[in-house]
Amino acid sequence: MRKGLFALAAVGLLATGSVAACGDSKGSDSGSSGGSTTGKVGVILPDTKSSARWATADAKYLKEAFDAAGVQADIQNAQGDKTQFQTIADGMISSGVKVLIIVNLDSGTGKAVLDKAKAAGIATIDYDRLTLNGGADYYVSFDNVKVGELQGQGLVDCLKAKNYTKPVVAELNGAPTDNNATLFAQGYDSVLNPLYTDGTLTKGPNQSVPDWDNAQGGTIFEQMLTQNKNIKGVLAANDGLGNAVISVLKKNKLNGQVPVTGQDATTQGLQNILVGDQCMTVYKAIKKEADAASELAIAIAKGQKPTSATGKVTDPESKKDVASVLLVPQAITKANVKDVIADGFVTKDELCTADFAKACTDAGIS
Ligand code: BGC
C-alpha cells in the first residue's frame, strides 16, 4: 500500500515536470500567473450510446455556460472507449488546462486520469459520476439515491394502478462499474425490498447491464422473460434500457401491460410514457447540473476559489469527503410530461411528432 503511494507520487512528479515544460513552451502556463489570465477547461464525457443525454444535453449546456463566461473549453466525448478517454485526458493535460471535468467510464480508469491531472496541478471535477477513490476536488451530480427511490415508488404506483396480485418484478440495473448505478439500486431496492418481504411484490430476476449497453439490456431482458413469462413490472435503470425492454415487450404483445421505469427524460422515454408503454422516467435538469459544474470550473479558471460546492459526499472507498453540489431529481409520469417541456429540456415539436400528436393532446400538451 505504502509502496503504491510512493510510486504514484513519483509518477506525479514526473508528470508535473513535463506539463510545466509544455506550458512554458507555449507561453501559457496557467499556474504561475497568479490568476491574472483565465485558464482553459477540459471536459471529457463518457459515450453517446448509454444515454441520449451525453450527446444531446450535457455538451450543449456546458458549452453555453463556458461561452457565456468567455472561458475557453475543450469538450470531448470518449465514445465509450477507455483508451480514448486516457488519450483525450493526456492531450488536455499537456495543452495546459487549468480545470479538468470528467464523467468516468469506470472508477479505475477515471482515477488514473484524476491522478495525472492532480500531479500536473490541475483542479478536478467529477461530473455526474463519482470516481471511487479518485479524490477529485469537487463532485457535481444529483441525489442519486433519491433518483432510485423515485423509480421504485413510480413502479409500485403503476403496478397498484394495474391491480396485479403479488406481481413479479424484474430489475435491470445500470453498469456495475458506475457508482451511480449502485446508488440508483440502493434507492429503488429500499422501496422494493420491504414489499418483496411482505409479499406485496414477488422478487424476479435481477441483473446489471455492462456499460449500460442498451442492446445488451434488451438481450438480457429477453432471457429474463423467456425464463419467467410472468414478469409484471420492470425496474429499468434508465430510458435507454427501458426502451430496450419495451421493444422486447412489444414483440411479445405485452407492452402497456407491464410497467417499465426509466431515467433521463429522453425524447424517446417521454414518448414511451405518452403512449402508455413506459410508466415513468426521472427528470434530472441537466442544464442545472452543467451550470453547477461550469460555475465551479469558471471560478477556478479565473483564479478564484469556488464557494458554491457547499455539500459533501463521502467517497465510500477512500472514506474522504468530496465538496459537492447535489441537485434534486423529479419523477415524471404522463400527468407531468409537460413540466419537462416547460423547463426547456425538450420542445413540443421534438416530442409531439405525427405518431405522438394524439397522445400529446391527451396529456394536455398543446
Ligand atoms: C447517469 C445517467 C445515465 C447513465 C448512462 C449514469 O451515470 O447518471 O443519467 O443514464 O449513466 O449513461
CSV table of C-alpha atoms and ligand atoms in Angstrom, one decimal:
chain,number,residue,atom,x,y,z
A,1,MET,CA,0.0,0.0,0.0
A,2,ARG,CA,2.7,2.5,1.1
A,3,LYS,CA,4.9,1.5,-1.7
A,4,GLY,CA,2.0,2.1,-4.1
A,5,LEU,CA,1.6,5.6,-2.8
A,6,PHE,CA,5.2,6.5,-3.2
A,7,ALA,CA,5.2,5.1,-6.7
A,8,LEU,CA,2.2,7.2,-7.5
A,9,ALA,CA,3.9,10.3,-6.1
A,10,ALA,CA,7.0,9.6,-8.2
A,11,VAL,CA,4.9,9.4,-11.3
A,12,GLY,CA,3.2,12.6,-10.3
A,13,LEU,CA,6.4,14.5,-10.0
A,14,LEU,CA,7.5,13.3,-13.5
A,15,ALA,CA,4.1,14.4,-14.9
A,16,THR,CA,4.3,17.8,-13.3
A,17,GLY,CA,7.7,18.4,-14.8
A,18,SER,CA,6.6,17.5,-18.3
A,19,VAL,CA,3.5,19.6,-18.2
A,20,ALA,CA,5.2,22.7,-16.8
A,21,ALA,CA,7.7,22.5,-19.6
A,22,CYS,CA,4.9,22.2,-22.1
A,23,GLY,CA,3.1,25.1,-20.7
A,24,ASP,CA,6.2,27.2,-20.8
A,25,SER,CA,7.0,26.5,-24.4
A,26,LYS,CA,3.5,27.7,-25.3
A,27,GLY,CA,3.8,30.7,-23.1
A,28,SER,CA,0.5,29.9,-21.5
A,29,ASP,CA,1.4,28.4,-18.1
A,30,SER,CA,-1.8,28.9,-16.3
A,31,GLY,CA,-0.3,28.1,-12.9
A,32,SER,CA,2.2,30.8,-12.4
A,33,SER,CA,0.4,33.9,-13.5
A,34,GLY,CA,-1.4,34.4,-10.1
A,35,GLY,CA,-4.8,34.1,-11.8
A,36,SER,CA,-4.5,37.2,-13.9
A,37,THR,CA,-5.1,35.2,-17.1
A,38,THR,CA,-8.2,33.0,-17.4
A,39,GLY,CA,-7.3,29.3,-17.8
A,40,LYS,CA,-8.8,26.7,-20.1
A,41,VAL,CA,-11.2,24.0,-19.1
A,42,GLY,CA,-11.2,20.4,-20.4
A,43,VAL,CA,-14.4,18.2,-20.3
A,44,ILE,CA,-14.5,14.5,-21.0
A,45,LEU,CA,-17.9,13.0,-21.5
A,46,PRO,CA,-18.2,9.1,-21.5
A,47,ASP,CA,-20.1,7.9,-24.6
A,48,THR,CA,-23.0,8.6,-26.8
A,49,LYS,CA,-24.9,5.3,-26.5
A,50,SER,CA,-25.7,4.6,-22.9
A,51,SER,CA,-28.0,7.6,-22.8
A,52,ALA,CA,-29.0,10.2,-25.2
A,53,ARG,CA,-28.2,12.9,-22.6
A,54,TRP,CA,-24.4,12.9,-23.3
A,55,ALA,CA,-24.9,13.7,-27.0
A,56,THR,CA,-27.9,16.0,-26.8
A,57,ALA,CA,-27.8,17.8,-23.5
A,58,ASP,CA,-24.6,17.9,-21.4
A,59,ALA,CA,-22.2,19.0,-24.1
A,60,LYS,CA,-24.6,21.7,-25.2
A,61,TYR,CA,-25.4,23.2,-21.8
A,62,LEU,CA,-21.7,23.1,-20.7
A,63,LYS,CA,-20.6,24.9,-23.9
A,64,GLU,CA,-23.3,27.5,-23.5
A,65,ALA,CA,-22.2,28.2,-19.9
A,66,PHE,CA,-18.5,28.5,-20.8
A,67,ASP,CA,-19.2,30.6,-23.8
A,68,ALA,CA,-21.3,33.0,-21.7
A,69,ALA,CA,-18.5,33.4,-19.3
A,70,GLY,CA,-15.9,33.8,-22.0
A,71,VAL,CA,-14.0,30.8,-20.7
A,72,GLN,CA,-12.3,28.6,-23.3
A,73,ALA,CA,-13.5,25.0,-23.0
A,74,ASP,CA,-12.4,21.8,-24.8
A,75,ILE,CA,-15.4,19.4,-24.6
A,76,GLN,CA,-14.8,15.9,-25.9
A,77,ASN,CA,-16.5,12.5,-25.8
A,78,ALA,CA,-14.6,9.3,-25.3
A,79,GLN,CA,-17.3,7.3,-27.2
A,80,GLY,CA,-17.2,4.5,-24.6
A,81,ASP,CA,-13.6,3.8,-25.2
A,82,LYS,CA,-11.4,3.8,-22.1
A,83,THR,CA,-8.1,4.1,-24.1
A,84,GLN,CA,-9.6,7.0,-25.9
A,85,PHE,CA,-10.6,8.5,-22.6
A,86,GLN,CA,-7.0,8.4,-21.4
A,87,THR,CA,-5.7,9.8,-24.7
A,88,ILE,CA,-8.1,12.8,-24.6
A,89,ALA,CA,-7.1,13.4,-21.0
A,90,ASP,CA,-3.4,13.3,-21.8
A,91,GLY,CA,-4.0,15.8,-24.6
A,92,MET,CA,-5.9,18.1,-22.4
A,93,ILE,CA,-3.4,17.9,-19.6
A,94,SER,CA,-0.5,18.7,-21.9
A,95,SER,CA,-2.4,21.5,-23.5
A,96,GLY,CA,-2.3,23.2,-20.1
A,97,VAL,CA,-6.0,23.1,-19.0
A,98,LYS,CA,-6.5,24.6,-15.5
A,99,VAL,CA,-9.5,22.5,-14.7
A,100,LEU,CA,-10.5,19.0,-15.9
A,101,ILE,CA,-14.1,17.8,-15.7
A,102,ILE,CA,-14.7,14.1,-16.2
A,103,VAL,CA,-17.6,11.6,-16.4
A,104,ASN,CA,-15.6,8.4,-15.8
A,105,LEU,CA,-16.2,5.2,-17.7
A,106,ASP,CA,-15.2,3.3,-14.6
A,107,SER,CA,-13.5,4.3,-11.4
A,108,GLY,CA,-10.2,2.7,-12.2
A,109,THR,CA,-9.6,4.5,-15.4
A,110,GLY,CA,-11.1,7.6,-14.0
A,111,LYS,CA,-8.8,7.6,-11.1
A,112,ALA,CA,-5.8,7.2,-13.4
A,113,VAL,CA,-6.8,10.4,-15.2
A,114,LEU,CA,-7.5,12.3,-12.0
A,115,ASP,CA,-4.1,11.3,-10.6
A,116,LYS,CA,-2.3,12.6,-13.6
A,117,ALA,CA,-4.3,15.8,-13.6
A,118,LYS,CA,-3.6,16.4,-10.0
A,119,ALA,CA,0.1,15.7,-10.4
A,120,ALA,CA,0.1,18.4,-13.0
A,121,GLY,CA,-1.6,20.9,-10.7
A,122,ILE,CA,-4.9,20.8,-12.5
A,123,ALA,CA,-8.1,21.1,-10.5
A,124,THR,CA,-10.5,18.2,-11.0
A,125,ILE,CA,-14.3,17.9,-11.0
A,126,ASP,CA,-16.2,14.6,-11.1
A,127,TYR,CA,-19.3,15.3,-13.2
A,128,ASP,CA,-22.4,13.2,-12.6
A,129,ARG,CA,-20.4,10.0,-11.6
A,130,LEU,CA,-18.2,9.9,-8.5
A,131,THR,CA,-14.8,8.3,-9.2
A,132,LEU,CA,-14.4,6.0,-6.3
A,133,ASN,CA,-11.1,6.6,-4.5
A,134,GLY,CA,-10.4,9.2,-7.2
A,135,GLY,CA,-10.0,12.2,-4.9
A,136,ALA,CA,-11.5,14.8,-7.3
A,137,ASP,CA,-11.6,18.3,-5.8
A,138,TYR,CA,-15.3,18.6,-6.5
A,139,TYR,CA,-18.3,16.4,-7.4
A,140,VAL,CA,-21.5,17.7,-9.1
A,141,SER,CA,-24.4,15.4,-9.6
A,142,PHE,CA,-28.0,14.7,-8.5
A,143,ASP,CA,-29.1,12.9,-5.3
A,144,ASN,CA,-28.8,9.5,-7.0
A,145,VAL,CA,-30.3,7.5,-4.2
A,146,LYS,CA,-33.3,9.8,-4.5
A,147,VAL,CA,-33.4,9.0,-8.3
A,148,GLY,CA,-33.7,5.3,-7.4
A,149,GLU,CA,-36.4,5.9,-4.8
A,150,LEU,CA,-38.5,7.8,-7.3
A,151,GLN,CA,-38.1,4.9,-9.8
A,152,GLY,CA,-39.0,2.3,-7.1
A,153,GLN,CA,-42.1,4.3,-6.0
A,154,GLY,CA,-43.1,5.0,-9.6
A,155,LEU,CA,-43.1,1.3,-10.4
A,156,VAL,CA,-45.0,0.5,-7.3
A,157,ASP,CA,-47.7,3.1,-8.1
A,158,CYS,CA,-48.0,1.8,-11.7
A,159,LEU,CA,-48.4,-1.8,-10.5
A,160,LYS,CA,-51.0,-0.7,-8.0
A,161,ALA,CA,-52.9,1.0,-10.8
A,162,LYS,CA,-52.9,-2.3,-12.7
A,163,ASN,CA,-54.4,-4.1,-9.7
A,164,TYR,CA,-51.9,-7.0,-10.0
A,165,THR,CA,-51.7,-9.5,-7.2
A,166,LYS,CA,-48.1,-10.2,-6.0
A,167,PRO,CA,-46.7,-9.2,-9.4
A,168,VAL,CA,-43.2,-10.4,-10.3
A,169,VAL,CA,-40.8,-7.6,-10.7
A,170,ALA,CA,-37.6,-7.8,-12.8
A,171,GLU,CA,-34.7,-5.4,-12.1
A,172,LEU,CA,-32.4,-4.3,-14.9
A,173,ASN,CA,-29.6,-2.3,-13.3
A,174,GLY,CA,-27.1,0.1,-14.8
A,175,ALA,CA,-23.4,-0.7,-15.3
A,176,PRO,CA,-21.8,-2.4,-12.3
A,177,THR,CA,-18.8,-0.1,-12.8
A,178,ASP,CA,-20.8,3.1,-12.4
A,179,ASN,CA,-21.2,4.2,-8.8
A,180,ASN,CA,-24.4,5.9,-9.8
A,181,ALA,CA,-25.9,2.5,-10.8
A,182,THR,CA,-25.1,1.3,-7.2
A,183,LEU,CA,-26.8,4.4,-5.8
A,184,PHE,CA,-29.9,4.1,-8.0
A,185,ALA,CA,-30.2,0.4,-7.0
A,186,GLN,CA,-29.8,1.4,-3.3
A,187,GLY,CA,-32.7,3.8,-3.8
A,188,TYR,CA,-35.1,1.5,-5.6
A,189,ASP,CA,-34.3,-1.5,-3.5
A,190,SER,CA,-35.1,0.5,-0.4
A,191,VAL,CA,-38.6,0.8,-1.8
A,192,LEU,CA,-38.9,-2.7,-3.4
A,193,ASN,CA,-37.2,-5.0,-0.8
A,194,PRO,CA,-39.7,-4.4,2.0
A,195,LEU,CA,-42.5,-5.1,-0.5
A,196,TYR,CA,-40.9,-8.4,-1.6
A,197,THR,CA,-40.5,-9.3,2.1
A,198,ASP,CA,-44.1,-8.6,3.0
A,199,GLY,CA,-45.4,-10.4,-0.1
A,200,THR,CA,-46.9,-7.4,-1.9
A,201,LEU,CA,-44.5,-7.9,-4.7
A,202,THR,CA,-42.6,-11.0,-5.9
A,203,LYS,CA,-38.9,-10.7,-6.5
A,204,GLY,CA,-38.0,-11.7,-10.0
A,205,PRO,CA,-34.7,-11.7,-11.9
A,206,ASN,CA,-32.2,-9.0,-11.2
A,207,GLN,CA,-29.2,-8.2,-13.4
A,208,SER,CA,-26.7,-5.5,-14.2
A,209,VAL,CA,-26.1,-4.3,-17.8
A,210,PRO,CA,-22.4,-3.9,-18.6
A,211,ASP,CA,-21.6,-0.3,-19.7
A,212,TRP,CA,-25.3,0.5,-19.7
A,213,ASP,CA,-25.3,-1.1,-23.2
A,214,ASN,CA,-28.9,-0.7,-24.3
A,215,ALA,CA,-28.8,-3.5,-26.9
A,216,GLN,CA,-27.3,-5.9,-24.3
A,217,GLY,CA,-30.0,-4.8,-21.9
A,218,GLY,CA,-32.6,-5.9,-24.4
A,219,THR,CA,-30.9,-9.3,-24.8
A,220,ILE,CA,-30.7,-9.8,-21.0
A,221,PHE,CA,-34.4,-8.9,-20.6
A,222,GLU,CA,-35.4,-11.2,-23.4
A,223,GLN,CA,-33.8,-14.1,-21.5
A,224,MET,CA,-35.4,-13.0,-18.3
A,225,LEU,CA,-38.8,-13.0,-20.0
A,226,THR,CA,-38.2,-16.4,-21.6
A,227,GLN,CA,-37.4,-17.9,-18.2
A,228,ASN,CA,-40.2,-16.1,-16.4
A,229,LYS,CA,-43.2,-15.3,-18.5
A,230,ASN,CA,-45.0,-13.9,-15.5
A,231,ILE,CA,-42.9,-10.7,-15.2
A,232,LYS,CA,-45.4,-8.0,-14.5
A,233,GLY,CA,-43.1,-5.0,-13.9
A,234,VAL,CA,-39.6,-3.9,-14.8
A,235,LEU,CA,-37.4,-1.6,-12.9
A,236,ALA,CA,-35.1,-0.4,-15.8
A,237,ALA,CA,-32.5,2.0,-14.6
A,238,ASN,CA,-32.6,4.5,-17.5
A,239,ASP,CA,-34.7,5.3,-20.5
A,240,GLY,CA,-32.4,3.6,-22.9
A,241,LEU,CA,-32.7,0.3,-21.0
A,242,GLY,CA,-36.4,0.9,-20.6
A,243,ASN,CA,-36.8,1.3,-24.3
A,244,ALA,CA,-34.9,-1.9,-24.9
A,245,VAL,CA,-37.2,-3.7,-22.5
A,246,ILE,CA,-40.3,-2.1,-24.2
A,247,SER,CA,-39.1,-3.4,-27.6
A,248,VAL,CA,-39.0,-6.9,-26.2
A,249,LEU,CA,-42.4,-6.5,-24.6
A,250,LYS,CA,-43.8,-5.3,-28.0
A,251,LYS,CA,-42.5,-8.4,-29.7
A,252,ASN,CA,-44.5,-10.4,-27.1
A,253,LYS,CA,-47.5,-8.1,-27.3
A,254,LEU,CA,-47.0,-7.2,-23.6
A,255,ASN,CA,-46.2,-3.5,-23.9
A,256,GLY,CA,-48.5,-1.4,-21.9
A,257,GLN,CA,-49.4,-4.3,-19.6
A,258,VAL,CA,-46.0,-4.4,-17.9
A,259,PRO,CA,-45.0,-1.1,-16.4
A,260,VAL,CA,-41.4,-0.1,-17.1
A,261,THR,CA,-39.4,2.6,-15.5
A,262,GLY,CA,-36.6,4.8,-16.8
A,263,GLN,CA,-34.5,7.9,-16.2
A,264,ASP,CA,-33.2,10.9,-18.1
A,265,ALA,CA,-36.5,12.2,-19.6
A,266,THR,CA,-35.1,11.5,-23.1
A,267,THR,CA,-37.4,12.3,-26.0
A,268,GLN,CA,-37.9,8.6,-26.6
A,269,GLY,CA,-38.6,7.9,-23.0
A,270,LEU,CA,-41.2,10.7,-22.8
A,271,GLN,CA,-42.8,9.4,-26.0
A,272,ASN,CA,-43.0,5.9,-24.5
A,273,ILE,CA,-44.7,7.4,-21.5
A,274,LEU,CA,-47.2,9.3,-23.6
A,275,VAL,CA,-48.4,6.2,-25.4
A,276,GLY,CA,-48.5,4.2,-22.1
A,277,ASP,CA,-45.6,1.8,-22.8
A,278,GLN,CA,-43.4,3.3,-20.1
A,279,CYS,CA,-44.6,4.0,-16.5
A,280,MET,CA,-42.4,6.9,-15.6
A,281,THR,CA,-39.0,8.5,-16.0
A,282,VAL,CA,-36.8,10.6,-13.8
A,283,TYR,CA,-36.1,14.1,-15.0
A,284,LYS,CA,-32.7,15.5,-14.0
A,285,ALA,CA,-32.4,19.1,-15.0
A,286,ILE,CA,-29.1,18.7,-16.9
A,287,LYS,CA,-28.9,22.4,-17.5
A,288,LYS,CA,-28.7,22.9,-13.7
A,289,GLU,CA,-26.0,20.2,-13.5
A,290,ALA,CA,-24.0,21.7,-16.3
A,291,ASP,CA,-24.4,25.2,-14.8
A,292,ALA,CA,-23.2,24.0,-11.4
A,293,ALA,CA,-20.1,22.2,-12.8
A,294,SER,CA,-19.2,25.2,-15.0
A,295,GLU,CA,-19.7,27.6,-12.2
A,296,LEU,CA,-17.0,25.8,-10.2
A,297,ALA,CA,-14.8,25.5,-13.2
A,298,ILE,CA,-15.2,29.1,-14.3
A,299,ALA,CA,-14.2,30.3,-10.8
A,300,ILE,CA,-11.1,28.1,-10.8
A,301,ALA,CA,-10.2,29.1,-14.3
A,302,LYS,CA,-10.4,32.8,-13.2
A,303,GLY,CA,-8.1,32.1,-10.3
A,304,GLN,CA,-10.8,32.4,-7.7
A,305,LYS,CA,-11.7,29.9,-5.0
A,306,PRO,CA,-15.2,28.4,-5.7
A,307,THR,CA,-17.8,28.8,-3.0
A,308,SER,CA,-20.7,27.0,-4.5
A,309,ALA,CA,-19.9,23.4,-3.6
A,310,THR,CA,-21.4,23.6,-0.1
A,311,GLY,CA,-22.4,19.9,0.2
A,312,LYS,CA,-20.3,16.9,1.0
A,313,VAL,CA,-20.3,13.4,-0.3
A,314,THR,CA,-18.2,10.7,1.4
A,315,ASP,CA,-16.3,8.5,-1.0
A,316,PRO,CA,-17.2,5.0,0.1
A,317,GLU,CA,-13.8,3.7,-0.7
A,318,SER,CA,-11.4,6.3,0.5
A,319,LYS,CA,-13.8,7.5,3.2
A,320,LYS,CA,-12.8,11.0,2.3
A,321,ASP,CA,-15.3,13.9,1.9
A,322,VAL,CA,-15.6,15.5,-1.5
A,323,ALA,CA,-17.0,19.0,-1.7
A,324,SER,CA,-20.2,18.6,-3.7
A,325,VAL,CA,-23.3,20.0,-5.4
A,326,LEU,CA,-26.2,17.6,-5.4
A,327,LEU,CA,-29.3,18.5,-7.3
A,328,VAL,CA,-32.9,17.3,-6.8
A,329,PRO,CA,-34.4,14.9,-9.4
A,330,GLN,CA,-38.1,14.8,-10.4
A,331,ALA,CA,-40.4,11.9,-11.2
A,332,ILE,CA,-42.3,12.3,-14.5
A,333,THR,CA,-45.4,10.4,-15.5
A,334,LYS,CA,-48.0,11.1,-18.2
A,335,ALA,CA,-49.5,13.7,-15.9
A,336,ASN,CA,-46.5,16.0,-15.8
A,337,VAL,CA,-44.6,15.4,-19.0
A,338,LYS,CA,-45.5,19.0,-19.7
A,339,ASP,CA,-43.1,20.1,-16.9
A,340,VAL,CA,-40.2,18.9,-18.9
A,341,ILE,CA,-41.3,21.0,-21.9
A,342,ALA,CA,-41.9,24.0,-19.6
A,343,ASP,CA,-38.3,23.6,-18.3
A,344,GLY,CA,-37.0,23.8,-21.9
A,345,PHE,CA,-35.3,20.4,-21.8
A,346,VAL,CA,-37.4,19.1,-24.7
A,347,THR,CA,-39.6,21.1,-27.1
A,348,LYS,CA,-43.2,20.3,-28.0
A,349,ASP,CA,-42.1,19.9,-31.7
A,350,GLU,CA,-39.5,17.3,-30.8
A,351,LEU,CA,-41.9,15.3,-28.6
A,352,CYS,CA,-45.2,15.6,-30.4
A,353,THR,CA,-44.3,14.3,-33.9
A,354,ALA,CA,-47.1,12.8,-36.0
A,355,ASP,CA,-47.1,9.4,-34.2
A,356,PHE,CA,-47.4,11.1,-30.9
A,357,ALA,CA,-49.7,14.0,-31.7
A,358,LYS,CA,-52.8,12.5,-30.2
A,359,ALA,CA,-51.0,11.2,-27.1
A,360,CYS,CA,-49.7,14.7,-26.6
A,361,THR,CA,-53.1,16.3,-26.8
A,362,ASP,CA,-54.5,13.6,-24.4
A,363,ALA,CA,-51.7,14.5,-22.0
A,364,GLY,CA,-52.7,18.2,-22.1
A,365,ILE,CA,-49.7,19.2,-24.2
A,366,SER,CA,-50.9,21.7,-26.7
B,1,BGC,C1,-26.2,8.8,-15.4
B,1,BGC,C2,-27.5,8.6,-16.1
B,1,BGC,C3,-27.3,7.8,-17.4
B,1,BGC,C4,-26.4,6.6,-17.2
B,1,BGC,C5,-26.0,6.0,-18.5
B,1,BGC,C6,-25.5,7.5,-15.2
B,1,BGC,O1,-24.3,7.6,-14.6
B,1,BGC,O2,-26.4,9.4,-14.1
B,1,BGC,O3,-28.1,9.8,-16.3
B,1,BGC,O4,-28.5,7.4,-17.9
B,1,BGC,O5,-25.2,7.0,-16.5
B,1,BGC,O6,-25.2,6.9,-19.3
